[in-house]
């Protein structure tokens, strides 16, 4: 694979300390900020060059004058912004820019409040994509959905909402990619809930205060503790879409104890691979649609040359 530095000039993902701080703040207490309506909550929008993009035909035409209607939506994870896709030291280089260079998919970068319920963000994304497809200046031939960490769950939720609502954009989706996504939930969040419950059971004002602090987790964070659901029922991977799952491991070997126990450091291997209880249970995709990238921790999965090599290989296999 050619170096990321060889990529042409793509839409630049927004970065900077302020954006980083806003991403963290929304991830931790984004639901509270949303209720207070104090201007600190991040609205769901597409971003281009660090600025929000209006979804009207003229604005989209100016933003993407050379698009041929093959789009790739990049959905970030918890407590970050679209800047997480940028390669270290090369802020203009992302998987989106590389995929545009190699396969002609126009990159669309989403920014949203990761502290809100995943289901709520799924509904908002479904509406946004319906508006985008209707306003895009050329017919949308294909829409690829790529979700990192929590972003993958938001993508799945949006597809579920679109199917129930009969949205037109869903018919353009033939491929979806999930990078380090906790399909079966995150044990770190479940541990946080358990600690909070134990502390609340101790009749002491000090421990009660600690419990309040321990429980200061947004709705989005709490949603990560269980598999994706709608009205109390599991949401399966959407049929008719080719789903691809990328799994990271801390160790350089997949079978290393560190990898088996901790996965990428945040998401266990079984959860990222969509497996629960062994073969025959949980989410099933063809074996070739699950790839393990060893020696890559959770954050690095969003901007790693090995990961992009797997992405590019999948797209090359699907090319006519």
mmCIF file of N, CA, C and O in Angstrom, residues 28-93:
data_model
loop_
_atom_site.group_PDB
_atom_site.id
_atom_site.type_symbol
_atom_site.label_atom_id
_atom_site.label_comp_id
_atom_site.label_asym_id
_atom_site.label_seq_id
_atom_site.Cartn_x
_atom_site.Cartn_y
_atom_site.Cartn_z
ATOM 1 N N UNK A 28 -19.050 12.656 28.048
ATOM 2 C CA UNK A 28 -19.251 12.380 29.473
ATOM 3 C C UNK A 28 -20.612 12.867 29.967
ATOM 4 O O UNK A 28 -21.323 12.142 30.675
ATOM 5 N N UNK A 29 -20.990 14.087 29.605
ATOM 6 C CA UNK A 29 -22.243 14.663 30.119
ATOM 7 C C UNK A 29 -23.069 15.296 28.999
ATOM 8 O O UNK A 29 -23.771 16.278 29.216
ATOM 9 N N UNK A 30 -22.987 14.749 27.814
ATOM 10 C CA UNK A 30 -23.679 15.337 26.672
ATOM 11 C C UNK A 30 -25.181 15.373 26.812
ATOM 12 O O UNK A 30 -25.835 16.300 26.320
ATOM 13 N N UNK A 31 -25.755 14.374 27.479
ATOM 14 C CA UNK A 31 -27.211 14.380 27.673
ATOM 15 C C UNK A 31 -27.630 15.514 28.594
ATOM 16 O O UNK A 31 -28.648 16.174 28.375
ATOM 17 N N UNK A 32 -26.828 15.776 29.629
ATOM 18 C CA UNK A 32 -27.097 16.897 30.549
ATOM 19 C C UNK A 32 -27.002 18.227 29.799
ATOM 20 O O UNK A 32 -27.866 19.096 29.943
ATOM 21 N N UNK A 33 -25.957 18.379 28.966
ATOM 22 C CA UNK A 33 -25.797 19.609 28.200
ATOM 23 C C UNK A 33 -26.963 19.806 27.238
ATOM 24 O O UNK A 33 -27.431 20.922 27.030
ATOM 25 N N UNK A 34 -27.432 18.706 26.665
ATOM 26 C CA UNK A 34 -28.558 18.779 25.733
ATOM 27 C C UNK A 34 -29.821 19.255 26.449
ATOM 28 O O UNK A 34 -30.565 20.085 25.919
ATOM 29 N N UNK A 35 -30.050 18.755 27.651
ATOM 30 C CA UNK A 35 -31.242 19.162 28.411
ATOM 31 C C UNK A 35 -31.159 20.620 28.833
ATOM 32 O O UNK A 35 -32.170 21.323 28.852
ATOM 33 N N UNK A 36 -29.950 21.069 29.177
ATOM 34 C CA UNK A 36 -29.792 22.449 29.641
ATOM 35 C C UNK A 36 -29.869 23.456 28.492
ATOM 36 O O UNK A 36 -30.136 24.635 28.722
ATOM 37 N N UNK A 37 -29.603 23.005 27.260
ATOM 38 C CA UNK A 37 -29.660 23.873 26.084
ATOM 39 C C UNK A 37 -28.827 25.129 26.302
ATOM 40 O O UNK A 37 -29.273 26.258 26.076
ATOM 41 N N UNK A 38 -27.554 24.926 26.727
ATOM 42 C CA UNK A 38 -26.678 26.057 27.030
ATOM 43 C C UNK A 38 -25.657 26.339 25.931
ATOM 44 O O UNK A 38 -24.712 27.101 26.140
ATOM 45 N N UNK A 39 -25.820 25.704 24.788
ATOM 46 C CA UNK A 39 -24.924 25.960 23.668
ATOM 47 C C UNK A 39 -23.691 25.084 23.639
ATOM 48 O O UNK A 39 -22.907 25.161 22.682
ATOM 49 N N UNK A 40 -23.478 24.255 24.646
ATOM 50 C CA UNK A 40 -22.296 23.404 24.695
ATOM 51 C C UNK A 40 -22.545 22.026 24.095
ATOM 52 O O UNK A 40 -21.596 21.313 23.772
ATOM 53 N N UNK A 41 -23.807 21.644 23.951
ATOM 54 C CA UNK A 41 -24.127 20.339 23.363
ATOM 55 C C UNK A 41 -23.867 20.379 21.856
ATOM 56 O O UNK A 41 -24.215 21.343 21.173
ATOM 57 N N UNK A 42 -23.262 19.340 21.347
ATOM 58 C CA UNK A 42 -22.923 19.265 19.927
ATOM 59 C C UNK A 42 -24.122 18.783 19.113
ATOM 60 O O UNK A 42 -24.613 17.680 19.341
ATOM 61 N N UNK A 43 -24.598 19.563 18.157
ATOM 62 C CA UNK A 43 -25.672 19.076 17.284
ATOM 63 C C UNK A 43 -25.102 18.095 16.268
ATOM 64 O O UNK A 43 -23.908 18.130 15.962
ATOM 65 N N UNK A 44 -25.943 17.224 15.733
ATOM 66 C CA UNK A 44 -25.479 16.292 14.705
ATOM 67 C C UNK A 44 -25.413 17.021 13.367
ATOM 68 O O UNK A 44 -26.413 17.532 12.872
ATOM 69 N N UNK A 45 -24.207 17.044 12.784
ATOM 70 C CA UNK A 45 -23.998 17.730 11.515
ATOM 71 C C UNK A 45 -22.871 17.054 10.744
ATOM 72 O O UNK A 45 -22.004 16.398 11.330
ATOM 73 N N UNK A 46 -22.869 17.235 9.437
ATOM 74 C CA UNK A 46 -21.713 16.882 8.637
ATOM 75 C C UNK A 46 -20.707 18.019 8.731
ATOM 76 O O UNK A 46 -21.085 19.197 8.758
ATOM 77 N N UNK A 47 -19.422 17.662 8.784
ATOM 78 C CA UNK A 47 -18.370 18.672 8.877
ATOM 79 C C UNK A 47 -17.419 18.539 7.699
ATOM 80 O O UNK A 47 -17.101 17.434 7.248
ATOM 81 N N UNK A 48 -16.969 19.679 7.212
ATOM 82 C CA UNK A 48 -15.992 19.744 6.129
ATOM 83 C C UNK A 48 -14.968 20.808 6.477
ATOM 84 O O UNK A 48 -15.333 21.951 6.769
ATOM 85 N N UNK A 49 -13.693 20.432 6.480
ATOM 86 C CA UNK A 49 -12.618 21.361 6.832
ATOM 87 C C UNK A 49 -12.841 22.013 8.196
ATOM 88 O O UNK A 49 -12.570 23.200 8.386
ATOM 89 N N UNK A 50 -13.392 21.232 9.134
ATOM 90 C CA UNK A 50 -13.584 21.740 10.480
ATOM 91 C C UNK A 50 -14.783 22.636 10.661
ATOM 92 O O UNK A 50 -14.964 23.236 11.717
ATOM 93 N N UNK A 51 -15.642 22.735 9.632
ATOM 94 C CA UNK A 51 -16.816 23.598 9.706
ATOM 95 C C UNK A 51 -18.076 22.813 9.364
ATOM 96 O O UNK A 51 -18.037 21.915 8.509
ATOM 97 N N UNK A 52 -19.210 23.152 9.997
ATOM 98 C CA UNK A 52 -20.455 22.446 9.685
ATOM 99 C C UNK A 52 -20.910 22.719 8.263
ATOM 100 O O UNK A 52 -20.667 23.796 7.713
ATOM 101 N N UNK A 53 -21.572 21.737 7.681
ATOM 102 C CA UNK A 53 -21.995 21.819 6.289
ATOM 103 C C UNK A 53 -23.515 21.843 6.208
ATOM 104 O O UNK A 53 -24.195 20.994 6.788
ATOM 105 N N UNK A 54 -24.052 22.821 5.483
ATOM 106 C CA UNK A 54 -25.503 22.896 5.292
ATOM 107 C C UNK A 54 -25.939 21.854 4.274
ATOM 108 O O UNK A 54 -25.255 21.610 3.271
ATOM 109 N N UNK A 55 -27.103 21.264 4.512
ATOM 110 C CA UNK A 55 -27.593 20.202 3.637
ATOM 111 C C UNK A 55 -28.597 20.730 2.610
ATOM 112 O O UNK A 55 -29.717 20.245 2.499
ATOM 113 N N UNK A 56 -28.185 21.732 1.858
ATOM 114 C CA UNK A 56 -28.984 22.167 0.715
ATOM 115 C C UNK A 56 -28.162 21.933 -0.546
ATOM 116 O O UNK A 56 -26.931 21.783 -0.500
ATOM 117 N N UNK A 57 -28.830 21.870 -1.686
ATOM 118 C CA UNK A 57 -28.184 21.453 -2.929
ATOM 119 C C UNK A 57 -26.991 22.335 -3.288
ATOM 120 O O UNK A 57 -25.924 21.832 -3.685
ATOM 121 N N UNK A 58 -27.124 23.648 -3.164
ATOM 122 C CA UNK A 58 -26.039 24.541 -3.554
ATOM 123 C C UNK A 58 -24.824 24.390 -2.648
ATOM 124 O O UNK A 58 -23.683 24.380 -3.118
ATOM 125 N N UNK A 59 -25.070 24.273 -1.344
ATOM 126 C CA UNK A 59 -23.953 24.103 -0.403
ATOM 127 C C UNK A 59 -23.220 22.798 -0.662
ATOM 128 O O UNK A 59 -21.978 22.738 -0.651
ATOM 129 N N UNK A 60 -23.974 21.733 -0.912
ATOM 130 C CA UNK A 60 -23.366 20.434 -1.179
ATOM 131 C C UNK A 60 -22.610 20.440 -2.505
ATOM 132 O O UNK A 60 -21.550 19.815 -2.635
ATOM 133 N N UNK A 61 -23.132 21.161 -3.491
ATOM 134 C CA UNK A 61 -22.456 21.247 -4.780
ATOM 135 C C UNK A 61 -21.123 21.974 -4.654
ATOM 136 O O UNK A 61 -20.122 21.581 -5.269
ATOM 137 N N UNK A 62 -21.104 23.052 -3.853
ATOM 138 C CA UNK A 62 -19.851 23.775 -3.634
ATOM 139 C C UNK A 62 -18.857 22.925 -2.842
ATOM 140 O O UNK A 62 -17.651 22.970 -3.103
ATOM 141 N N UNK A 63 -19.369 22.167 -1.887
ATOM 142 C CA UNK A 63 -18.490 21.368 -1.033
ATOM 143 C C UNK A 63 -17.895 20.179 -1.774
ATOM 144 O O UNK A 63 -16.731 19.816 -1.559
ATOM 145 N N UNK A 64 -18.693 19.563 -2.659
ATOM 146 C CA UNK A 64 -18.251 18.346 -3.347
ATOM 147 C C UNK A 64 -18.472 18.486 -4.853
ATOM 148 O O UNK A 64 -19.281 17.776 -5.444
ATOM 149 N N UNK A 65 -17.755 19.385 -5.498
ATOM 150 C CA UNK A 65 -18.005 19.665 -6.920
ATOM 151 C C UNK A 65 -17.666 18.507 -7.850
ATOM 152 O O UNK A 65 -18.165 18.457 -8.972
ATOM 153 N N UNK A 66 -16.815 17.589 -7.407
ATOM 154 C CA UNK A 66 -16.372 16.505 -8.278
ATOM 155 C C UNK A 66 -16.961 15.149 -7.890
ATOM 156 O O UNK A 66 -16.565 14.129 -8.456
ATOM 157 N N UNK A 67 -17.885 15.130 -6.957
ATOM 158 C CA UNK A 67 -18.453 13.857 -6.515
ATOM 159 C C UNK A 67 -19.274 13.216 -7.630
ATOM 160 O O UNK A 67 -20.007 13.889 -8.355
ATOM 161 N N UNK A 68 -19.149 11.894 -7.719
ATOM 162 C CA UNK A 68 -19.904 11.134 -8.716
ATOM 163 C C UNK A 68 -21.056 10.364 -8.082
ATOM 164 O O UNK A 68 -21.625 9.463 -8.690
ATOM 165 N N UNK A 69 -21.366 10.712 -6.851
ATOM 166 C CA UNK A 69 -22.501 10.075 -6.202
ATOM 167 C C UNK A 69 -22.179 8.790 -5.476
ATOM 168 O O UNK A 69 -23.093 8.055 -5.080
ATOM 169 N N UNK A 70 -20.911 8.498 -5.283
ATOM 170 C CA UNK A 70 -20.487 7.366 -4.457
ATOM 171 C C UNK A 70 -19.940 7.955 -3.162
ATOM 172 O O UNK A 70 -18.881 8.596 -3.157
ATOM 173 N N UNK A 71 -20.669 7.757 -2.083
ATOM 174 C CA UNK A 71 -20.387 8.436 -0.822
ATOM 175 C C UNK A 71 -19.967 7.450 0.253
ATOM 176 O O UNK A 71 -20.424 6.297 0.272
ATOM 177 N N UNK A 72 -19.114 7.904 1.170
ATOM 178 C CA UNK A 72 -18.734 7.120 2.340
ATOM 179 C C UNK A 72 -18.898 8.002 3.566
ATOM 180 O O UNK A 72 -18.274 9.070 3.666
ATOM 181 N N UNK A 73 -19.754 7.579 4.489
ATOM 182 C CA UNK A 73 -20.001 8.330 5.716
ATOM 183 C C UNK A 73 -19.130 7.763 6.830
ATOM 184 O O UNK A 73 -19.136 6.557 7.098
ATOM 185 N N UNK A 74 -18.398 8.655 7.519
ATOM 186 C CA UNK A 74 -17.471 8.261 8.581
ATOM 187 C C UNK A 74 -18.015 8.765 9.911
ATOM 188 O O UNK A 74 -18.131 9.974 10.126
ATOM 189 N N UNK A 75 -18.362 7.824 10.809
ATOM 190 C CA UNK A 75 -19.028 8.141 12.074
ATOM 191 C C UNK A 75 -18.080 7.820 13.227
ATOM 192 O O UNK A 75 -17.739 6.653 13.455
ATOM 193 N N UNK A 76 -17.656 8.845 13.949
ATOM 194 C CA UNK A 76 -16.683 8.676 15.034
ATOM 195 C C UNK A 76 -17.301 8.029 16.268
ATOM 196 O O UNK A 76 -18.510 7.783 16.325
ATOM 197 N N UNK A 77 -16.463 7.781 17.268
ATOM 198 C CA UNK A 77 -16.914 7.120 18.481
ATOM 199 C C UNK A 77 -17.069 8.061 19.657
ATOM 200 O O UNK A 77 -17.140 9.288 19.507
ATOM 201 N N UNK A 78 -17.117 7.479 20.841
ATOM 202 C CA UNK A 78 -17.403 8.190 22.083
ATOM 203 C C UNK A 78 -16.342 9.231 22.419
ATOM 204 O O UNK A 78 -15.140 8.967 22.348
ATOM 205 N N UNK A 79 -16.810 10.421 22.819
ATOM 206 C CA UNK A 79 -15.981 11.478 23.401
ATOM 207 C C UNK A 79 -14.885 12.001 22.468
ATOM 208 O O UNK A 79 -13.860 12.509 22.930
ATOM 209 N N UNK A 80 -15.094 11.880 21.158
ATOM 210 C CA UNK A 80 -14.161 12.463 20.192
ATOM 211 C C UNK A 80 -14.977 13.199 19.133
ATOM 212 O O UNK A 80 -16.198 13.277 19.209
ATOM 213 N N UNK A 81 -14.294 13.743 18.142
ATOM 214 C CA UNK A 81 -14.957 14.338 16.985
ATOM 215 C C UNK A 81 -14.422 13.638 15.737
ATOM 216 O O UNK A 81 -13.655 12.665 15.842
ATOM 217 N N UNK A 82 -14.779 14.161 14.574
ATOM 218 C CA UNK A 82 -14.294 13.568 13.335
ATOM 219 C C UNK A 82 -12.785 13.667 13.191
ATOM 220 O O UNK A 82 -12.179 12.984 12.350
ATOM 221 N N UNK A 83 -12.122 14.471 14.043
ATOM 222 C CA UNK A 83 -10.665 14.584 14.004
ATOM 223 C C UNK A 83 -9.977 13.265 14.339
ATOM 224 O O UNK A 83 -8.801 13.080 14.011
ATOM 225 N N UNK A 84 -10.686 12.325 14.958
ATOM 226 C CA UNK A 84 -10.081 11.048 15.335
ATOM 227 C C UNK A 84 -9.636 10.259 14.103
ATOM 228 O O UNK A 84 -8.754 9.403 14.191
ATOM 229 N N UNK A 85 -10.221 10.548 12.929
ATOM 230 C CA UNK A 85 -9.857 9.828 11.714
ATOM 231 C C UNK A 85 -8.506 10.260 11.155
ATOM 232 O O UNK A 85 -7.940 9.573 10.299
ATOM 233 N N UNK A 86 -7.974 11.411 11.584
ATOM 234 C CA UNK A 86 -6.726 11.938 11.022
ATOM 235 C C UNK A 86 -5.524 11.119 11.475
ATOM 236 O O UNK A 86 -5.390 10.784 12.658
ATOM 237 N N UNK A 87 -4.634 10.825 10.552
ATOM 238 C CA UNK A 87 -3.411 10.099 10.876
ATOM 239 C C UNK A 87 -2.485 10.993 11.711
ATOM 240 O O UNK A 87 -2.423 12.202 11.477
ATOM 241 N N UNK A 88 -1.768 10.408 12.684
ATOM 242 C CA UNK A 88 -0.865 11.205 13.524
ATOM 243 C C UNK A 88 0.163 11.970 12.686
ATOM 244 O O UNK A 88 0.848 11.401 11.841
ATOM 245 N N UNK A 89 0.228 13.270 12.898
ATOM 246 C CA UNK A 89 1.171 14.104 12.177
ATOM 247 C C UNK A 89 0.741 14.454 10.767
ATOM 248 O O UNK A 89 1.435 15.219 10.081
ATOM 249 N N UNK A 90 -0.394 13.906 10.306
ATOM 250 C CA UNK A 90 -0.878 14.176 8.952
ATOM 251 C C UNK A 90 -2.380 14.450 9.014
ATOM 252 O O UNK A 90 -3.191 13.617 8.622
ATOM 253 N N UNK A 91 -2.776 15.620 9.510
ATOM 254 C CA UNK A 91 -4.191 15.886 9.792
ATOM 255 C C UNK A 91 -5.104 15.843 8.579
ATOM 256 O O UNK A 91 -6.309 15.655 8.733
ATOM 257 N N UNK A 92 -4.558 15.999 7.368
ATOM 258 C CA UNK A 92 -5.411 15.963 6.181
ATOM 259 C C UNK A 92 -5.584 14.551 5.627
ATOM 260 O O UNK A 92 -6.321 14.348 4.657
ATOM 261 N N UNK A 93 -4.889 13.580 6.222
ATOM 262 C CA UNK A 93 -4.955 12.205 5.736
ATOM 263 C C UNK A 93 -5.852 11.372 6.654
ATOM 264 O O UNK A 93 -5.629 11.295 7.860
#
